[in-house]
PDB file of C-alpha atoms in Angstrom:
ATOM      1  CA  UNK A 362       0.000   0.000   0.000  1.00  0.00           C
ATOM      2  CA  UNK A 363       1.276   3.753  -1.061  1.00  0.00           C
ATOM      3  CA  UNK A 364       1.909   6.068   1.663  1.00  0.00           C
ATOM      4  CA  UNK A 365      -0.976   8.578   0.588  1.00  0.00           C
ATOM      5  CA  UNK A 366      -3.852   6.902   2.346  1.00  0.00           C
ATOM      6  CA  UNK A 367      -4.849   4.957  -1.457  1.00  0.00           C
ATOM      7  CA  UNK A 368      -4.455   1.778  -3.087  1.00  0.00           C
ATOM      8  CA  UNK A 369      -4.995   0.184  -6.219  1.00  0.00           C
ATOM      9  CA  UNK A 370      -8.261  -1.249  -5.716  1.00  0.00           C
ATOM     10  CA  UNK A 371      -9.781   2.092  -3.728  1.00  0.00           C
ATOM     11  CA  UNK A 372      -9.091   5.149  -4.647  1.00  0.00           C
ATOM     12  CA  UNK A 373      -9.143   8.182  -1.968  1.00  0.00           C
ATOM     13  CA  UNK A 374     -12.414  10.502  -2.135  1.00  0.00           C
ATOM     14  CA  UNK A 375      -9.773  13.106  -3.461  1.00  0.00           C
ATOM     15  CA  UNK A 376      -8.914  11.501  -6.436  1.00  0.00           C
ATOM     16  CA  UNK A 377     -12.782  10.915  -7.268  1.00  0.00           C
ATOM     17  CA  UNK A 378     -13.553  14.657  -6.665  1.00  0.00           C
ATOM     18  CA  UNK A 379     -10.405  15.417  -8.701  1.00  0.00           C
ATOM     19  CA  UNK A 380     -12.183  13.048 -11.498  1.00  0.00           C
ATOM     20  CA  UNK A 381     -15.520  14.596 -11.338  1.00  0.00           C
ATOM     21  CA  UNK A 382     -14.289  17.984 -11.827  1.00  0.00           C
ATOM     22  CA  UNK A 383     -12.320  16.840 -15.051  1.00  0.00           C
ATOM     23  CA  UNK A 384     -15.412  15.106 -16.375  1.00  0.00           C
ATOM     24  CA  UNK A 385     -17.537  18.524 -15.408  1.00  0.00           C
ATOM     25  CA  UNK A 386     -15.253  20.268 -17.436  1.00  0.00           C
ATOM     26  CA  UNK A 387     -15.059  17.990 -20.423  1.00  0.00           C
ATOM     27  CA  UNK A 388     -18.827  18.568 -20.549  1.00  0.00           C
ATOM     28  CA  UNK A 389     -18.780  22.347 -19.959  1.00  0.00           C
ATOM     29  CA  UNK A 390     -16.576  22.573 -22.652  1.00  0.00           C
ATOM     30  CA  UNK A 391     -18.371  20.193 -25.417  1.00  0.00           C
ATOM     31  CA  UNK A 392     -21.715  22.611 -24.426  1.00  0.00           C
ATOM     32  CA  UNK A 393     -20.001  25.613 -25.004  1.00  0.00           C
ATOM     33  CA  UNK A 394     -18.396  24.746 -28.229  1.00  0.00           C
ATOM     34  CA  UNK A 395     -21.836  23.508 -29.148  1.00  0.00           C
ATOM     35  CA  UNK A 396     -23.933  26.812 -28.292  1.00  0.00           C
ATOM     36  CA  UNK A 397     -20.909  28.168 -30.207  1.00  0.00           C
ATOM     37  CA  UNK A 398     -21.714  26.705 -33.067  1.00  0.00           C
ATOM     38  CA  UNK A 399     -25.571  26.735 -33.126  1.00  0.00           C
ATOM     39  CA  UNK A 400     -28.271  28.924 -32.782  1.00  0.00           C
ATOM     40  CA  UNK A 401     -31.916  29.296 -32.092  1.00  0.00           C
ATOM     41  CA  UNK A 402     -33.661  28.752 -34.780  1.00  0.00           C
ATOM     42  CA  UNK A 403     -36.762  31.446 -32.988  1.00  0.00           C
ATOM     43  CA  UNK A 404     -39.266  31.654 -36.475  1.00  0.00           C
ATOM     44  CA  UNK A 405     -37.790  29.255 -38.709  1.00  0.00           C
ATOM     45  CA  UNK A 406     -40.191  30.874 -41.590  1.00  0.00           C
ATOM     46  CA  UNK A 407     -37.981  33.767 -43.337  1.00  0.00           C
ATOM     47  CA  UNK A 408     -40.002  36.630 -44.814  1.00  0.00           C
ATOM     48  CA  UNK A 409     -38.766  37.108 -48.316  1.00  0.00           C
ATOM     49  CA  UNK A 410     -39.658  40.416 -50.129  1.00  0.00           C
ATOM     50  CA  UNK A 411     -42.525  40.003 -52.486  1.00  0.00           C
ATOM     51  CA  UNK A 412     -42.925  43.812 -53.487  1.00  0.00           C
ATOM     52  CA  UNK A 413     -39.098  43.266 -55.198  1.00  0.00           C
ATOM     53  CA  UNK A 414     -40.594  40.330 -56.680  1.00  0.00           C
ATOM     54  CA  UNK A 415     -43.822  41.526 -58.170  1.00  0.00           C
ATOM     55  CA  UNK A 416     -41.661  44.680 -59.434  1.00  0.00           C
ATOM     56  CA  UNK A 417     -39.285  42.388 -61.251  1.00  0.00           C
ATOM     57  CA  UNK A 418     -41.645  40.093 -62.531  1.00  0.00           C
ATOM     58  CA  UNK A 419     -44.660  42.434 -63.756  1.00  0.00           C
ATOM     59  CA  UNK A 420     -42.016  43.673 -66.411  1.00  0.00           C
ATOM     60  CA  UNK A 421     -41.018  40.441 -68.084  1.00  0.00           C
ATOM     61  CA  UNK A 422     -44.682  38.780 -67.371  1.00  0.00           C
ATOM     62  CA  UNK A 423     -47.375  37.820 -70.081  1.00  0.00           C
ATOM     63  CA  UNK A 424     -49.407  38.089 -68.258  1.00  0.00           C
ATOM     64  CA  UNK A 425     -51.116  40.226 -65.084  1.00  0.00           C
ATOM     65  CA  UNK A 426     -49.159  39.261 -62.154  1.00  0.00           C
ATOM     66  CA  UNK A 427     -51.049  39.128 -58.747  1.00  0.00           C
ATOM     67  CA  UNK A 428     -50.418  40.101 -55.569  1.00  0.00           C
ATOM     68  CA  UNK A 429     -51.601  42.219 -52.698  1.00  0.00           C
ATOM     69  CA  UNK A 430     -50.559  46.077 -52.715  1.00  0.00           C
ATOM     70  CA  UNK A 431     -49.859  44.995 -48.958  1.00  0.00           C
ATOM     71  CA  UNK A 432     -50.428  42.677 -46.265  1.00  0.00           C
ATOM     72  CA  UNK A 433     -52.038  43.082 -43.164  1.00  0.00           C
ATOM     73  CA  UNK A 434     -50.177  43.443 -39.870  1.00  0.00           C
ATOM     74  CA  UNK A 435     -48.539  40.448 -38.967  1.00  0.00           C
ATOM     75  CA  UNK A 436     -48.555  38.922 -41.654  1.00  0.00           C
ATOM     76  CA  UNK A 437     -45.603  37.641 -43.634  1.00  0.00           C
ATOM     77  CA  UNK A 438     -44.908  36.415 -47.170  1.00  0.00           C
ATOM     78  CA  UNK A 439     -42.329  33.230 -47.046  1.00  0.00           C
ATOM     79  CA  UNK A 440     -41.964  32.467 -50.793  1.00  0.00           C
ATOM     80  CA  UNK A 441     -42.481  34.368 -54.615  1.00  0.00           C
ATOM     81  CA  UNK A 442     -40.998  32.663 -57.619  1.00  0.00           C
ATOM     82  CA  UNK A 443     -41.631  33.936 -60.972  1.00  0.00           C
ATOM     83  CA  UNK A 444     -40.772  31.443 -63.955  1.00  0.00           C
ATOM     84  CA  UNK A 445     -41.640  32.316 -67.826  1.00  0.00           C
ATOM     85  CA  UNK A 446     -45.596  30.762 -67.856  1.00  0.00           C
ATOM     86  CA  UNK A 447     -46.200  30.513 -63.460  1.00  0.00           C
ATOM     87  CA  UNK A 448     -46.488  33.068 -60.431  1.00  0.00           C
ATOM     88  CA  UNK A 449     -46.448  31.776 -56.866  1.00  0.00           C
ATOM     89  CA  UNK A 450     -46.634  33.938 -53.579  1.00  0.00           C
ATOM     90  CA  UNK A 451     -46.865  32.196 -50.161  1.00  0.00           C
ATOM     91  CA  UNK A 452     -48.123  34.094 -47.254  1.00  0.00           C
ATOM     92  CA  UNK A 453     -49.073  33.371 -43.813  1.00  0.00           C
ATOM     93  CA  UNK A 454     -51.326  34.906 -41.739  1.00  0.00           C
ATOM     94  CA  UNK A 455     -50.767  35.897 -38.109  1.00  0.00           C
ATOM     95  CA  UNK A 456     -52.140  33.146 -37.031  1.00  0.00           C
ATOM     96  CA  UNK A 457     -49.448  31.179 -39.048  1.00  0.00           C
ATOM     97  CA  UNK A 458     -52.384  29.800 -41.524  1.00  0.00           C
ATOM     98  CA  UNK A 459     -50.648  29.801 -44.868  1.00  0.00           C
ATOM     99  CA  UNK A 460     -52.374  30.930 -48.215  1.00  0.00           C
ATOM    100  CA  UNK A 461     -50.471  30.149 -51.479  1.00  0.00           C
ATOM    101  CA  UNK A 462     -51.415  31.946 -54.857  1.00  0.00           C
ATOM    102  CA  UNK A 463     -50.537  29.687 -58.204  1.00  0.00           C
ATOM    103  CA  UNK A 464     -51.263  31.836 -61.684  1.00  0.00           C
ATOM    104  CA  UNK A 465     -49.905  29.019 -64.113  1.00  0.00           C
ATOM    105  CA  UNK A 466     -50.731  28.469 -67.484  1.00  0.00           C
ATOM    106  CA  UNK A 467     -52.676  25.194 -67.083  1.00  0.00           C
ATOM    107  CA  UNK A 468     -56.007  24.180 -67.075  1.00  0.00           C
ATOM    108  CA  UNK A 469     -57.997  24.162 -64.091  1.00  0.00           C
ATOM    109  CA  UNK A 470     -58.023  20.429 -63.981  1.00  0.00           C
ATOM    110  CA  UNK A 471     -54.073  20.338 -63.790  1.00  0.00           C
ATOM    111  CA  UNK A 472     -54.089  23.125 -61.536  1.00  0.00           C
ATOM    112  CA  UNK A 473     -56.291  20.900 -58.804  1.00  0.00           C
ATOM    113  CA  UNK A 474     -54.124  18.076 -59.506  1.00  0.00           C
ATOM    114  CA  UNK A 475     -50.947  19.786 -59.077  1.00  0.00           C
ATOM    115  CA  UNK A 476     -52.047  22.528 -56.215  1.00  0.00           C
ATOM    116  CA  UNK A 477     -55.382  21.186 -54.626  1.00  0.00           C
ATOM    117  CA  UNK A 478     -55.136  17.753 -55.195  1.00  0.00           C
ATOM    118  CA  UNK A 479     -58.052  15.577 -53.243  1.00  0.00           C
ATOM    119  CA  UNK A 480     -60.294  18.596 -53.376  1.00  0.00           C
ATOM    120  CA  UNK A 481     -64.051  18.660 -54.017  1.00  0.00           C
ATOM    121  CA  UNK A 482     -65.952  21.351 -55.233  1.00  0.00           C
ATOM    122  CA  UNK A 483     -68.477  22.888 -52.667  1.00  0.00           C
ATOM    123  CA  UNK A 484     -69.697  25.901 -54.856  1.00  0.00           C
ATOM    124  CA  UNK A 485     -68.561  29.285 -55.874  1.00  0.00           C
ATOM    125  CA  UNK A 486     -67.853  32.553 -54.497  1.00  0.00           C
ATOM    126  CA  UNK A 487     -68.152  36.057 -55.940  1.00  0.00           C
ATOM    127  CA  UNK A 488     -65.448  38.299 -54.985  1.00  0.00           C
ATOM    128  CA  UNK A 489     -65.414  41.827 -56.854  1.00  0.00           C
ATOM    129  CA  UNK A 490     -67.752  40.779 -59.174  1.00  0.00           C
ATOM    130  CA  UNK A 491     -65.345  37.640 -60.527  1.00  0.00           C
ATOM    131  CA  UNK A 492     -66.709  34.174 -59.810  1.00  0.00           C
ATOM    132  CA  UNK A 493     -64.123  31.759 -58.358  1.00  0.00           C
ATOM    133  CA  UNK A 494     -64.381  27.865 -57.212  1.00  0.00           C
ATOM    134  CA  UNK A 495     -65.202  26.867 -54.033  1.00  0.00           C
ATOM    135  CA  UNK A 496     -63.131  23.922 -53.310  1.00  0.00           C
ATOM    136  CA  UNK A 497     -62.388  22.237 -49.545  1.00  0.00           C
ATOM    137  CA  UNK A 498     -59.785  19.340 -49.494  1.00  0.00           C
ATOM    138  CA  UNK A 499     -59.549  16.493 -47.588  1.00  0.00           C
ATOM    139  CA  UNK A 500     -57.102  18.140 -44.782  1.00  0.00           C
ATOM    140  CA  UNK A 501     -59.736  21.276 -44.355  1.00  0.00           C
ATOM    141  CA  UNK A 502     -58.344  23.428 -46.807  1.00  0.00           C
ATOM    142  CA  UNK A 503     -60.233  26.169 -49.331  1.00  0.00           C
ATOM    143  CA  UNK A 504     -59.267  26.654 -52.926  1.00  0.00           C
ATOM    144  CA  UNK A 505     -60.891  29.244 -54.655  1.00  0.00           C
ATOM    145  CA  UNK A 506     -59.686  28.813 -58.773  1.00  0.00           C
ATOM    146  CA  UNK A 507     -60.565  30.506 -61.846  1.00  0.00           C
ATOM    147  CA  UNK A 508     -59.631  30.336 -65.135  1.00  0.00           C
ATOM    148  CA  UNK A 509     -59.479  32.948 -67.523  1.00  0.00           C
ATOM    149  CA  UNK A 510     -57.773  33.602 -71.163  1.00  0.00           C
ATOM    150  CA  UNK A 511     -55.964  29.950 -70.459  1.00  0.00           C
ATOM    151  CA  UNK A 512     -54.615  31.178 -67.185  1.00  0.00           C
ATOM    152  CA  UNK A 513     -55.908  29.471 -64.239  1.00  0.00           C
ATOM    153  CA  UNK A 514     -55.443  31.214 -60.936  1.00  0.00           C
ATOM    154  CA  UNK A 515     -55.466  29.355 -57.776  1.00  0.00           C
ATOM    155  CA  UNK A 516     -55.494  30.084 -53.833  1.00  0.00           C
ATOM    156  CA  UNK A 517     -54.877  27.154 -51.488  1.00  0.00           C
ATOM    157  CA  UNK A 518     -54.937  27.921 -47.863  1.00  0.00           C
ATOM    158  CA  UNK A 519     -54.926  26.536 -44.627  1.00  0.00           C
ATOM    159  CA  UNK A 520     -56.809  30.034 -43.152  1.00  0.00           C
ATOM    160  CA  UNK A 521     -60.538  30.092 -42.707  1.00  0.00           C
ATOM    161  CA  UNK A 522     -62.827  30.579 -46.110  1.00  0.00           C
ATOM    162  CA  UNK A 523     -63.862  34.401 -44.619  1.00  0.00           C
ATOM    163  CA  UNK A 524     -59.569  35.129 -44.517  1.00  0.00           C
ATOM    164  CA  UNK A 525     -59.298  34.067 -48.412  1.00  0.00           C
ATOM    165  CA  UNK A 526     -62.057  35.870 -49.630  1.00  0.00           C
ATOM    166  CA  UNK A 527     -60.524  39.051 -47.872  1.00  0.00           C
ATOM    167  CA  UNK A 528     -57.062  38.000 -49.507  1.00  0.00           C
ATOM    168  CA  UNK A 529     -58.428  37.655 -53.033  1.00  0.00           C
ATOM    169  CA  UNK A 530     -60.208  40.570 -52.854  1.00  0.00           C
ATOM    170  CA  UNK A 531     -57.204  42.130 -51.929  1.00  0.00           C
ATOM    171  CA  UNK A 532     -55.063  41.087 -55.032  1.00  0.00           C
ATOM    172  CA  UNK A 533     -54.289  43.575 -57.695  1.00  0.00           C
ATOM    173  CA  UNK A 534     -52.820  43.634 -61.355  1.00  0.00           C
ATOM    174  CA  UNK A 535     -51.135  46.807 -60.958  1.00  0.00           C
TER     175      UNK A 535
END
């Protein structure tokens, strides 16, 4: 046996405490380097700038080009993509419902397969004297779709039927 009060077989209290803080450390350290290296993620949805968009596309477009002149506090848009033939502006609400406007060049029956697939039509709306589709898909959500000049234009949403008819009224050409 050593002189220190220790053998092989039992180690003092000291060297255990001496252990624990080395392991404290280790872990201490392996936190901090991943905090470091990470960060909240607080609204993973990243508002992109749809005014840019719209003024970019409206140019170049054959055709009218959709959107709202603005949106209404708290809301956000997360996506616009213009491609030669399509339009698309995602929104959501401040309730974090989402509303998605498709102007494609397809016909309506496309556009429900692509966009609104498992949909059934319920009726139709009037909104600013244009008649749209009433559609409500499996999942609970409303599609309103119209065709006109071989340009269907769709809305999908997740927010009630009352906030879509508000939205589409809201959309402008200009």
């Amino acid at each position: 046996m050593s002189s220190n009060g220790s053998s092989r077989g039992n180690p003092a209290m000291a060297d255990i405490a001496r252990s624990m803080v080395v392991i404290a450390l280790i872990i201490l350290v392996v936190y901090g380097i991943g905090k470091f290296f990470t960060s909240d993620a607080g609204d993973p949805v990243k508002p992109v700038d749809y005014a840019q968009a719209v003024s970019q596309a409206r140019p170049v477009a054959d055709f009218p080009i959709l959107a709202p002149r603005s949106l209404p506090k708290g809301w956000r848009a997360n996506a616009a993509r213009f491609e030669p033939g399509s339009w698309h502006l995602g929104v959501l609400t401040d309730d974090d419902e989402y509303i998605g406007l498709e102007q494609v060049r397809l016909t309506s029956k496309r556009a429900i397969e692509t966009f609104a697939e498992g949909s059934t039509r319920t009726g139709s709306v009037e909104i600013d004297g244009a008649t749209w589709s009433l559609r409500k898909g499996p999942d609970g959500r409303t599609t309103l779709l119209r065709t006109e000049s071989g340009r269907t234009t769709l809305v999908n949403a997740t927010a009630p039927q009352s906030v879509v008819e508000d939205y589409v009224s809201s959309l402008s050409a200009s």
